Coordinates of C-alpha atoms in Angstrom, one line a residue:
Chain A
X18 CA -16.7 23.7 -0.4
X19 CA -16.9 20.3 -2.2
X20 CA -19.6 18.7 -2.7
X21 CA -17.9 15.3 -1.5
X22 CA -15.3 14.0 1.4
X23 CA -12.0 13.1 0.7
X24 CA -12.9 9.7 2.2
X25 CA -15.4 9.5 -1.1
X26 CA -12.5 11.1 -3.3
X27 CA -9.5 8.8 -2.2
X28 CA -12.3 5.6 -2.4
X29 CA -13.3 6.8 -6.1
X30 CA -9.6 6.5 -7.4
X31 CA -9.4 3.2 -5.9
X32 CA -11.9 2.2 -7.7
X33 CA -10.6 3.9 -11.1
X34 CA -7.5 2.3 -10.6
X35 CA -8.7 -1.0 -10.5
X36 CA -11.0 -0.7 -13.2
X37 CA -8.4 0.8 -15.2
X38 CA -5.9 -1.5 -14.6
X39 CA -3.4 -2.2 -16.8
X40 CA -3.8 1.2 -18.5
X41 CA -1.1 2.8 -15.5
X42 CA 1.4 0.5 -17.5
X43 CA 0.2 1.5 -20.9
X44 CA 0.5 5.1 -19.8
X45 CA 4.0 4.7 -17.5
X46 CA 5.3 2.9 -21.1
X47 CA 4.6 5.7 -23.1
X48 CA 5.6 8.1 -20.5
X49 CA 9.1 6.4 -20.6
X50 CA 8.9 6.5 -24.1
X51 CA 8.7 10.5 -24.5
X52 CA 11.6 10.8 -22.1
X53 CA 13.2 8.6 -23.8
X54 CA 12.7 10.5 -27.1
X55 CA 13.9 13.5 -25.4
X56 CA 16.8 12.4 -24.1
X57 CA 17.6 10.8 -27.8
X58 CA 15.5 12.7 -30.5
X59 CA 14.3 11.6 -34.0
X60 CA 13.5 13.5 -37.1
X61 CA 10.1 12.5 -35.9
X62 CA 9.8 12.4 -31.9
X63 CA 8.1 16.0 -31.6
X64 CA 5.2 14.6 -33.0
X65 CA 5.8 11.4 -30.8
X66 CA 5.5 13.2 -27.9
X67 CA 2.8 15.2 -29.2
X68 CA 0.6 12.6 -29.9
X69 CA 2.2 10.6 -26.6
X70 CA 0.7 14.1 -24.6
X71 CA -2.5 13.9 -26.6
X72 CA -3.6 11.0 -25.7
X73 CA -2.7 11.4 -22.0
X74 CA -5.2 14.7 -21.6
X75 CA -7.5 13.3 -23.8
X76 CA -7.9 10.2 -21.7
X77 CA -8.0 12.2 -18.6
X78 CA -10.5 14.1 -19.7
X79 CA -12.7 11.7 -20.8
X80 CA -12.2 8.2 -18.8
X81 CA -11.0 10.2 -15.4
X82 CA -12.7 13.7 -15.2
X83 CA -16.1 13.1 -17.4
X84 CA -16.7 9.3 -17.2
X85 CA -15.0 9.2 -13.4
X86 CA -14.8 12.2 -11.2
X87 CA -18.4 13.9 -12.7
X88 CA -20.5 11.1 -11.0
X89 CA -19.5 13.1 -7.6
X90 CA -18.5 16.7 -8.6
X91 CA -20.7 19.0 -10.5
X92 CA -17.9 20.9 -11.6
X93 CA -16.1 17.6 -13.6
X94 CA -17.7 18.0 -16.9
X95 CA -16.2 21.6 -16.9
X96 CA -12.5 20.1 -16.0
X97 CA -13.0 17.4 -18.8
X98 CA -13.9 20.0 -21.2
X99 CA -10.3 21.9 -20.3
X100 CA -8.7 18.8 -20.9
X101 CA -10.0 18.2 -23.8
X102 CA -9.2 21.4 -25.3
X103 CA -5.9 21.6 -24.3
X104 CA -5.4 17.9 -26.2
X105 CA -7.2 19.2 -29.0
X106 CA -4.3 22.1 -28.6
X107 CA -1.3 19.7 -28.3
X108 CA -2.3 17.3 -31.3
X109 CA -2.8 20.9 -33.4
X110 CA 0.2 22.3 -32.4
X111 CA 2.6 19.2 -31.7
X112 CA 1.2 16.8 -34.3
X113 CA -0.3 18.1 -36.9
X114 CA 1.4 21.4 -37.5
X115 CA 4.8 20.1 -36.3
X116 CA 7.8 21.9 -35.9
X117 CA 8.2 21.3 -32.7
X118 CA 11.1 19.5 -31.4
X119 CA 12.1 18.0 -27.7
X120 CA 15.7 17.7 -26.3
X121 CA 17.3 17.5 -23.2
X122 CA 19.9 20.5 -22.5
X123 CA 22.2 20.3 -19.6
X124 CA 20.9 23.8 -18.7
X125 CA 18.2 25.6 -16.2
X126 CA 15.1 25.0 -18.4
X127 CA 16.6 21.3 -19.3
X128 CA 17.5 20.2 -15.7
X129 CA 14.0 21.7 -14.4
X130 CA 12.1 19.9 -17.2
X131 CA 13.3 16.6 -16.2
X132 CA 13.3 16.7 -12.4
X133 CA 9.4 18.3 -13.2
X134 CA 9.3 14.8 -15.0
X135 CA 10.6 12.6 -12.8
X136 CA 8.3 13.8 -10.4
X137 CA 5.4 13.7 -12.5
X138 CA 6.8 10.0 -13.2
X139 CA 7.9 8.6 -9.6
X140 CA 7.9 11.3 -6.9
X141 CA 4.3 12.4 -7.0
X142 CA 2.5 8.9 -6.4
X143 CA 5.4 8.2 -3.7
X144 CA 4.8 11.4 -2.2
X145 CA 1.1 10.3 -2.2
X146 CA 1.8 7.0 -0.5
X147 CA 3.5 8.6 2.2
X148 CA 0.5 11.0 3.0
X149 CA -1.6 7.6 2.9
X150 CA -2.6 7.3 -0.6
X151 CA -0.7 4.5 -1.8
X152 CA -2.1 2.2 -4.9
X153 CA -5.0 1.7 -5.7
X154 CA -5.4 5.0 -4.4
X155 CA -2.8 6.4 -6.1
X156 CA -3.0 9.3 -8.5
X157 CA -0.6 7.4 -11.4
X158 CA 0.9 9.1 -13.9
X159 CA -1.0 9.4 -17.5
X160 CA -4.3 8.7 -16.2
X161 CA -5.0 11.0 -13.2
X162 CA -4.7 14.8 -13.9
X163 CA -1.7 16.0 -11.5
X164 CA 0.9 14.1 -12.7
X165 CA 0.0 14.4 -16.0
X166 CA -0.2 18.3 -16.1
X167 CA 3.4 17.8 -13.8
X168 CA 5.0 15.9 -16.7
X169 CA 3.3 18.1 -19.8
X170 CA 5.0 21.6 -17.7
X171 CA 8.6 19.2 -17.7
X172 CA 8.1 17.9 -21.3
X173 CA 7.4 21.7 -22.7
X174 CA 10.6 23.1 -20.6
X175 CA 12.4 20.5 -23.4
X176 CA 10.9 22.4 -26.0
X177 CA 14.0 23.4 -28.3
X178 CA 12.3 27.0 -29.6
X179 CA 9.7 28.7 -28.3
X180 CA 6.7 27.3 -26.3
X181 CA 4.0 28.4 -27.4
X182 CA 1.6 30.3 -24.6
X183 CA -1.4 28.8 -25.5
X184 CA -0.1 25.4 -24.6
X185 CA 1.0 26.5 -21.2
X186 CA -2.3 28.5 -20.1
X187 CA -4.7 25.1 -19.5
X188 CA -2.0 23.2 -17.3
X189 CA -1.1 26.5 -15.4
X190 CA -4.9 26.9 -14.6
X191 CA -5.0 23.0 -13.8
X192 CA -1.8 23.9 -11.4
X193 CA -3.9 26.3 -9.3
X194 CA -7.3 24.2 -9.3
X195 CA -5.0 20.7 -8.2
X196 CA -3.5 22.5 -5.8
X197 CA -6.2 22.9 -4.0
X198 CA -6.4 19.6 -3.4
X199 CA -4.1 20.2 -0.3
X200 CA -6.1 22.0 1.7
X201 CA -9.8 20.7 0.7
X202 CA -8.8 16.7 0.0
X203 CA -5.9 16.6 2.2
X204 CA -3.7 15.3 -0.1
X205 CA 0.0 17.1 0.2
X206 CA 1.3 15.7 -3.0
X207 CA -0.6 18.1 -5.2
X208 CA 1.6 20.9 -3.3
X209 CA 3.8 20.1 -6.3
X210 CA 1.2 20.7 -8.9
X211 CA 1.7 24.5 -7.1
X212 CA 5.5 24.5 -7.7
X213 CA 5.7 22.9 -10.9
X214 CA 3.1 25.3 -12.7
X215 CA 5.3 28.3 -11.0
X216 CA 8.4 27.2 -11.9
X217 CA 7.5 26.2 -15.1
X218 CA 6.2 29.8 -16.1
X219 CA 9.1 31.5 -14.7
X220 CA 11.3 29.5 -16.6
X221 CA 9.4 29.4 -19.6
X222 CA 8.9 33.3 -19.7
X223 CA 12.7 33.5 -19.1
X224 CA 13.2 30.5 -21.8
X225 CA 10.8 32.5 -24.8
X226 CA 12.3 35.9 -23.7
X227 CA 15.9 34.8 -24.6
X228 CA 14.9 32.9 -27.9
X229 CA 12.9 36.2 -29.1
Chain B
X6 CA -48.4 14.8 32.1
X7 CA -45.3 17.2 31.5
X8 CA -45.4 16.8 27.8
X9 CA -48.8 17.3 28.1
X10 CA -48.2 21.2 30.3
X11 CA -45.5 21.4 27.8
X12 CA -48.3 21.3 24.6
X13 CA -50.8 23.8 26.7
X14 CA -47.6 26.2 27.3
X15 CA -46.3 26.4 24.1
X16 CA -49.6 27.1 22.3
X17 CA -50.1 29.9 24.4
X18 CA -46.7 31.5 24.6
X19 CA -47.3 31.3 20.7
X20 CA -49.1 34.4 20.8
X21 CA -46.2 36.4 22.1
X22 CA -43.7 35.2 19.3
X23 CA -42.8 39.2 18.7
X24 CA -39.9 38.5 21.1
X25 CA -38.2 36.3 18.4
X26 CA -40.0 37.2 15.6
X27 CA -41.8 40.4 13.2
X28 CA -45.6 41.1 13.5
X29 CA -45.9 38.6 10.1
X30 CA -44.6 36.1 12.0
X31 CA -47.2 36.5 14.9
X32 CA -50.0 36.0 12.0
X33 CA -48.5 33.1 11.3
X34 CA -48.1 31.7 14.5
X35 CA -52.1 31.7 15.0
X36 CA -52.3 30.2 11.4
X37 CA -49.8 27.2 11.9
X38 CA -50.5 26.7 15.8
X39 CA -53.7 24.0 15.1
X40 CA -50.5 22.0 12.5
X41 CA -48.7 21.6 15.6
X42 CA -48.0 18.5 17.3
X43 CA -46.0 18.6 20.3
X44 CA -44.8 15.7 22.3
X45 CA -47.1 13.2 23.5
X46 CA -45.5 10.2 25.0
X47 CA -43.7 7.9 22.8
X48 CA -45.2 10.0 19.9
X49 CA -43.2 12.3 17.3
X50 CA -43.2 15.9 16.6
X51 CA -44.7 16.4 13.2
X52 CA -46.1 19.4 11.3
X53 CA -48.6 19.7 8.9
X54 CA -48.2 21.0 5.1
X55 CA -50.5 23.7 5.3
X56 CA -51.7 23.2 1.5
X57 CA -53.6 19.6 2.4
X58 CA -52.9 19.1 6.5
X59 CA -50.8 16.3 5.7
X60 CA -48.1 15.6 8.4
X61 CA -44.9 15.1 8.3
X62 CA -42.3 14.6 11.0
X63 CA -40.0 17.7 11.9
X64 CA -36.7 16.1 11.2
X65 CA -35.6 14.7 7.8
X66 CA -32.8 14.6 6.5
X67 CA -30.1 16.5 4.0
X68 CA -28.1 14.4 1.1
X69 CA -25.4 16.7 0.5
X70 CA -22.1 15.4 0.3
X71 CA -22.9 13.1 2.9
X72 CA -24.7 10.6 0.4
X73 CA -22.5 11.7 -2.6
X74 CA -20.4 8.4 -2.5
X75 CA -19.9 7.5 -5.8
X76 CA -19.9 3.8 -6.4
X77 CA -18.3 2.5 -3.6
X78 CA -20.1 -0.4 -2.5
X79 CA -18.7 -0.1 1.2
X80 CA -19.8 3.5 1.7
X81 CA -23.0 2.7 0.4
X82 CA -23.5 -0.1 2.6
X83 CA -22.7 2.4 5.1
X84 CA -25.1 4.8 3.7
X85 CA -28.1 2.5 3.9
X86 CA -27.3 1.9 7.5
X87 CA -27.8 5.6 8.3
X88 CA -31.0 5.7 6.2
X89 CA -32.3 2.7 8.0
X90 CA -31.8 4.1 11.3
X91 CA -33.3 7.5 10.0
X92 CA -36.5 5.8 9.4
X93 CA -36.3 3.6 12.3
X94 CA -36.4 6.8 14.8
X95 CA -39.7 7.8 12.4
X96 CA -38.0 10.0 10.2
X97 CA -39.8 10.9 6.9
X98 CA -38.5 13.4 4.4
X99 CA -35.6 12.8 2.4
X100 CA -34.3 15.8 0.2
X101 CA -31.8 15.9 -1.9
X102 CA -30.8 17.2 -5.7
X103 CA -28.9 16.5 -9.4
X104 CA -26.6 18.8 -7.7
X105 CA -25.2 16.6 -5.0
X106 CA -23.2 14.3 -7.6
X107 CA -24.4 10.7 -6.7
X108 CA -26.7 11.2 -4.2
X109 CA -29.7 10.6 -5.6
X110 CA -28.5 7.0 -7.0
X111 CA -27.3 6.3 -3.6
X112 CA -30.8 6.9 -2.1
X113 CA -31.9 5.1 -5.0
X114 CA -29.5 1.8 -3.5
X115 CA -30.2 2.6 0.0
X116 CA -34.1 2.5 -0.5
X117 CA -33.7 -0.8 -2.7
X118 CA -32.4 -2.0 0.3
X119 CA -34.7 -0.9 3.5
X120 CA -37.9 -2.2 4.6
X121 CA -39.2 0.5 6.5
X122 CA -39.3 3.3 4.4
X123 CA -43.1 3.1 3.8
X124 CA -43.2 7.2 5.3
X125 CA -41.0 8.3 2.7
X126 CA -41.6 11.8 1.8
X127 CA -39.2 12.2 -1.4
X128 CA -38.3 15.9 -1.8
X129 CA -35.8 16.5 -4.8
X130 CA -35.0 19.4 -6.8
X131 CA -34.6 20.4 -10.6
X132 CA -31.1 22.4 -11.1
X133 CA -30.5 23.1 -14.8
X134 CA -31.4 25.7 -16.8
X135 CA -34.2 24.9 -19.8
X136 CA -37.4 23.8 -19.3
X137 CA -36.3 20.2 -21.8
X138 CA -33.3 20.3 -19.5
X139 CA -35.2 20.2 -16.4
X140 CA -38.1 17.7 -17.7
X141 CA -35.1 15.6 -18.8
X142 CA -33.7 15.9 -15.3
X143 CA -36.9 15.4 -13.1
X144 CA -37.3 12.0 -15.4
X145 CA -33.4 10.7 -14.5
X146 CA -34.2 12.1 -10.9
X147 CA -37.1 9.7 -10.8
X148 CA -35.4 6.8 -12.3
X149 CA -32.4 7.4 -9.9
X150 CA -34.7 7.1 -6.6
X151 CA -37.1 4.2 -8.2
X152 CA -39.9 6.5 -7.5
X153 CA -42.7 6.4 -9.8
X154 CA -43.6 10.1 -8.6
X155 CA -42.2 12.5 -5.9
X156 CA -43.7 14.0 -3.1
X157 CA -41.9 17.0 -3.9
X158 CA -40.1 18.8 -6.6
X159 CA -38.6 22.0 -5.7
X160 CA -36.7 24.2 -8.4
X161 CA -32.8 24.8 -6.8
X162 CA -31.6 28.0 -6.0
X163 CA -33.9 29.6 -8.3
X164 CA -31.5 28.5 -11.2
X165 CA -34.1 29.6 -14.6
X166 CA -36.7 29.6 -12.0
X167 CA -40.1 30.5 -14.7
X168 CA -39.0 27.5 -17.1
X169 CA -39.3 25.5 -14.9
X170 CA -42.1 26.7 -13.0
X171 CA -44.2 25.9 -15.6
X172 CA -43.2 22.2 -15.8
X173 CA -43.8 21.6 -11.9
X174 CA -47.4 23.7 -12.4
X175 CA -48.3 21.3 -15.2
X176 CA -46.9 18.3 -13.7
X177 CA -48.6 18.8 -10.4
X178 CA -51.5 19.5 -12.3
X179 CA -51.5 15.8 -13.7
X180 CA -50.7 14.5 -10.2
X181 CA -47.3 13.5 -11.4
X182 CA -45.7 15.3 -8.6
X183 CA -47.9 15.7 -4.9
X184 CA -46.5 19.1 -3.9
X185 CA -43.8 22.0 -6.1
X186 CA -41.4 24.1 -4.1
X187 CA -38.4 26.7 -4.3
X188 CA -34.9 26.6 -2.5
X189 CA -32.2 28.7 -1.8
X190 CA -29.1 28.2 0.6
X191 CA -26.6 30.7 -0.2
X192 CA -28.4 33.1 2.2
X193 CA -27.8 35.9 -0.4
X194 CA -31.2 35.3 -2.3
X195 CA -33.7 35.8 0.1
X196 CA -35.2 38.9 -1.7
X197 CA -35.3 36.9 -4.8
X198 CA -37.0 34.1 -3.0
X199 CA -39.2 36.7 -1.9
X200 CA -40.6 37.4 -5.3
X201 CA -41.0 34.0 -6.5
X202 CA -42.8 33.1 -2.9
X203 CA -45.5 36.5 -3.7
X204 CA -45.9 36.0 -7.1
X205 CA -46.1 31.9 -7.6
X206 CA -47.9 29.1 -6.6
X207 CA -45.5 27.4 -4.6
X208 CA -46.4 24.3 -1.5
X209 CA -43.1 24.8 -0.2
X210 CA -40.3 27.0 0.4
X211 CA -36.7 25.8 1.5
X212 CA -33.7 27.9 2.6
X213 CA -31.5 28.3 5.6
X214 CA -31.9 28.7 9.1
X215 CA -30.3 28.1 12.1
X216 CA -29.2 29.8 15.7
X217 CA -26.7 32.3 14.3
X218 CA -28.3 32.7 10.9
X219 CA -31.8 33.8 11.7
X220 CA -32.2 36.4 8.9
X221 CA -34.9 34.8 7.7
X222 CA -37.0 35.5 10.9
X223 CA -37.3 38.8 9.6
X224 CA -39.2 38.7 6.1
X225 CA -39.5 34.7 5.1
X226 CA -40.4 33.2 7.7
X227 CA -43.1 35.7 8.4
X228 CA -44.1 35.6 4.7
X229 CA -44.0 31.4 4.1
X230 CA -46.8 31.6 7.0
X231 CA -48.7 34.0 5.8
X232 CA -48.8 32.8 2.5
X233 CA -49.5 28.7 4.0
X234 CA -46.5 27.7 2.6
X235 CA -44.5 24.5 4.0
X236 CA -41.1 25.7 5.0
X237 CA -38.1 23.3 5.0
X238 CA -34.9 24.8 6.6
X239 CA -31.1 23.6 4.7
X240 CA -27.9 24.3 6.8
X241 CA -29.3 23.8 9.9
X242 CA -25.7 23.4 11.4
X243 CA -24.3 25.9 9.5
X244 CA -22.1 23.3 7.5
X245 CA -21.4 21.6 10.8
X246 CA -20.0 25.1 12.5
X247 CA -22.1 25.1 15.0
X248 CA -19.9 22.0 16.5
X249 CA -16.7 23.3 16.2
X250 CA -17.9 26.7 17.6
X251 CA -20.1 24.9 20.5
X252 CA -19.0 21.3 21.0
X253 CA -16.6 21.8 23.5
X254 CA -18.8 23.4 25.8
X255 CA -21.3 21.7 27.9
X256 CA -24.5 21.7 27.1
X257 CA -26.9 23.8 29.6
X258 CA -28.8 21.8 32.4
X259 CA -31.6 24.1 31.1
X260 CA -31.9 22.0 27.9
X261 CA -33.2 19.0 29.7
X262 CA -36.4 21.0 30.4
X263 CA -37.3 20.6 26.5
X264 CA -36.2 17.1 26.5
X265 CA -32.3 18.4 24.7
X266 CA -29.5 15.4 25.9
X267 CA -26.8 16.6 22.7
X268 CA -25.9 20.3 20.8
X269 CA -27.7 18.5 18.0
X270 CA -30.7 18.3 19.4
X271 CA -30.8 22.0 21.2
X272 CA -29.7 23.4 17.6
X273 CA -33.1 21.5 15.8
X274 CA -35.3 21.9 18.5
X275 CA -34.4 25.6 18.1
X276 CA -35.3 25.4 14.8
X277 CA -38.5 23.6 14.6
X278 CA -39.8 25.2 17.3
X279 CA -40.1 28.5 15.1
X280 CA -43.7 28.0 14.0
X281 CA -43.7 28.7 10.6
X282 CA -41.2 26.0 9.8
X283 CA -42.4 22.6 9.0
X284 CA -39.2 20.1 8.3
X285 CA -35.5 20.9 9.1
X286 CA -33.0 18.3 7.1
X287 CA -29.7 17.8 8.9
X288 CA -27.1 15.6 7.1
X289 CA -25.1 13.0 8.4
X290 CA -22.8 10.1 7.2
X291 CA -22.8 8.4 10.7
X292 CA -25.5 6.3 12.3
X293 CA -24.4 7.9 15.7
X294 CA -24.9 10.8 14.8
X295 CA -28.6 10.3 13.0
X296 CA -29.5 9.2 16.0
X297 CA -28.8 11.9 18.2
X298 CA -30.0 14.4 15.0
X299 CA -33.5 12.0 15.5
X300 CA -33.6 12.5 19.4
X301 CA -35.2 16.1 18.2
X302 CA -38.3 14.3 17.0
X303 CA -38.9 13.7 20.4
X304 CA -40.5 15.1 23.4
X305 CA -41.2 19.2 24.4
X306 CA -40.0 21.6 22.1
X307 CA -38.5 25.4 23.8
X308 CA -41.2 28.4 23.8
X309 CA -40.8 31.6 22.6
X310 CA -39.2 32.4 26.1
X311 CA -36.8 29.4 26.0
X312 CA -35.7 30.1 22.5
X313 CA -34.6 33.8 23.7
X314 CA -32.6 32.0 26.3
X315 CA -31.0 29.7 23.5
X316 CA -29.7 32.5 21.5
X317 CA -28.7 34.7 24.4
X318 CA -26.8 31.6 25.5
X319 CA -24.6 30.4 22.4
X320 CA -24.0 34.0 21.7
X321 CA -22.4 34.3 25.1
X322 CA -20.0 31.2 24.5

């Protein structure tokens, strides 16, 4: 049981959103601007969208799930601490060890990857309008943990080698935990948290299997 | 006159609690019977704290996730509406803990905001484990509320229980804190609870109780009594079950004869009509329904007879 009613969750991310504001933009920019790098890589745009996905959980973490969502659950310091290591993780792995390169592929894993991140992107906070939670109490891309893990699952499906596990085991585990969401907060949109995280590791499995 | 029959009856009927109740609880009955204050006209039903004789009103009132609301300024304008009317029916305890995410700030802005709430009797809780933790905690707790002290500190769920047993033992010591207590509400811990309640120097004692959930008739009930503990009962709608399991049945004529007009009330007066409890603290978010939660602080309560009838009853629905 949580330890507050949707009615106090959905009136909370109103107010994040509009205390927030104009960070959606910030965070729909650069968004657009990892897409963008994946669609039309650079020597350099692994570590773009390293540090682009970063930024993203490190922000959720801190501004949404510590600063944010701990004032009325118990359990947010513990969700800001995943996010946090799983930033920590991506500017390791994506950043400062490199090596990792993004591109678009017209095949299952690439086609996946970007529908995961279009609906990270537009589908998710429509989806959430329609079940009543339009802006400001919309859950917007970069800053509000769903669509964010949504998009990180798409962006790693780009991956051109290998995606490394460890990457993939905090936004699984944030898949499950969202998800919940439906049943306890009445929020339908997070049912795609649930599909995303299992397509993502079917694919992915199948993805590292055939590149081993 | 009634109310007045009512009083007589109930005190004697007290002696043959072994209907509903263990032999314990029988001791305790005789113990706790002079505490009791049934309904005079126009007067609430209070208790007395067996440690000073103090007396509090039977009904307070929960926090959990009803006054969790973060920092929405419209639900907490709502919020302060039910406290008002809370202490407008004569209502008196308000518990709550660090657990309940914003609660205690929102009490904090509701009592910032209320006239009436002179018979406050603050009841918190310390859930963290360390005793610098826990002293850290009580401190933000009292800041939260605006309360220079509170009338009760209780350690929650028996989370690292001896730290902080020695804080509450000091601090009550140096009157910082009126009266120390002990809580549990998973239902899982009453041995546990138990142990603490035999072994430590506890005022108070909360955990759950309620028409289907009556465990604790069986050993801490019995045991609080004997032991003059103050017993404050969580969950007292099983999470708002009983509703959905009850509501859409009527409620029996029978309940008028201890002065019952909702389910909310026949569920408390159940409850505080066990003699060895002293406070139960329903939670609510709407003013309609604090008022029918506060219509139990009012008039005759059921004896031991009645309360047989009660649980025979909803068990039949």
């Amino acid at each position: 049981m949580l330890p507050f009613t949707p009615e106090v969750f959905f009136a909370q991310f109103e107010d994040y959103n509009l205390a927030i504001w104009p960070a959606q933009i910030i965070a729909y920019a650069l968004g657009l601007l990892a897409l963008a790098l994946a669609f039309r890589p650079t020597d350099s745009s692994g570590r773009i969208i390293g540090a682009i996905l970063a930024s993203l959980w490190l922000w959720n973490g801190v501004v949404y799930h510590w600063l944010t969502f701990a004032t009325i659950n118990f359990a947010a310091p513990l969700f800001a601490a995943l996010f946090l290591v799983e930033a920590l993780l991506l500017a390791w792995r994506l950043v400062i060890r490199g090596g990792v390169a993004f591109s678009f592929r017209n095949d299952g894993a690439g086609r996946a990857g970007a529908a995961l991140m279009v609906l990270a992107i537009v589908i998710y906070p429509l989806f959430g309008a329609l079940a009543g939670h339009g802006w400001p109490q919309a859950a917007m891309f970069g800053v509000a943990p769903g669509p964010t893990v949504i998009f990180t699952l798409g962006m790693l499906l780009l991956a051109e080698k290998r995606v490394p596990y460890g990457l993939i085991v905090i936004p699984l585990l944030w898949s499950l935990i969202g998800a919940s969401a439906v049943w306890l907060l009445d929020a339908p949109e997070d049912v795609t948290l649930l599909l995303a995280g299992a397509l993502a590791l079917v694919l992915i499995a199948r993805k590292n299997r055939h590149l081993s | 006159m009634s109310e007045t029959k009512g009083f007589i009856s109930a005190l004697t009927r007290r002696t043959v609690l072994n209907g509903i109740a263990t032999a314990g609880a029988v001791a305790a009955t005789a113990r706790l019977a002079p505490g009791l204050a049934l309904a005079q006209p126009s007067s609430l039903l209070t208790r007395a704290i067996p440690a000073t004789g103090e007396r509090i009103p039977v009904v307070g009132m929960g926090s959990w996730i009803t006054l969790n609301v973060g920092a929405s300024k419209k639900l907490r304008d709502a919020r302060v509406k039910v406290l008002q009317s809370f202490f407008d029916h004569g209502g008196g305890m308000v518990d709550s803990s660090p657990m309940y995410g914003s609660s205690e700030e929102v009490i904090g802005y509701c009592l910032e905001r209320i006239a009436n709430d002179q018979k406050l009797f603050s009841a918190t809780k310390v859930w963290t484990v360390a005793q610098a933790m826990g002293i850290r905690q009580m401190k933000t707790s009292e800041k939260l509320w605006g309360e220079e002290r509170f009338d009760l500190l209780q350690i929650h769920n028996l989370l690292d229980w001896e730290a902080h047993m020695e804080t509450l033992k000091e601090w009550k010591a140096q009157k910082r804190v009126r009266y120390i207590g002990m809580t549990t509400s998973h239902g899982r811990r009453h041995n546990d609870l138990e142990a603490v309640i035999k072994s430590q120097p506890l005022d108070f004692v909360q955990f759950t109780y309620n028409i289907l959930d009556r465990e604790a008739e069986k050993r801490l009930l019995p045991l609080a009594a004997d032991k003059g503990l103050a017993v404050i009962i969580n969950r007292p709608f099983r999470r708002g079950q009983l509703f959905d399991l009850f509501k859409r049945h009527p409620l029996p004529e029978w309940a008028g004869e201890f002065d019952c007009a909702n389910w909310s009330q026949f569920f408390l007066k159940f409850i505080v009509s066990h003699p060895a409890v002293t406070c139960a603290i329903p939670a609510t978010s709407r003013v309609d329904h604090m008022d029918e939660n506060m219509g139990a602080l009012t008039g005759r309560l059921p004896d031991a007879r009645t309360r047989q009838r009660m649980i025979a009853h909803v068990e039949s629905l």
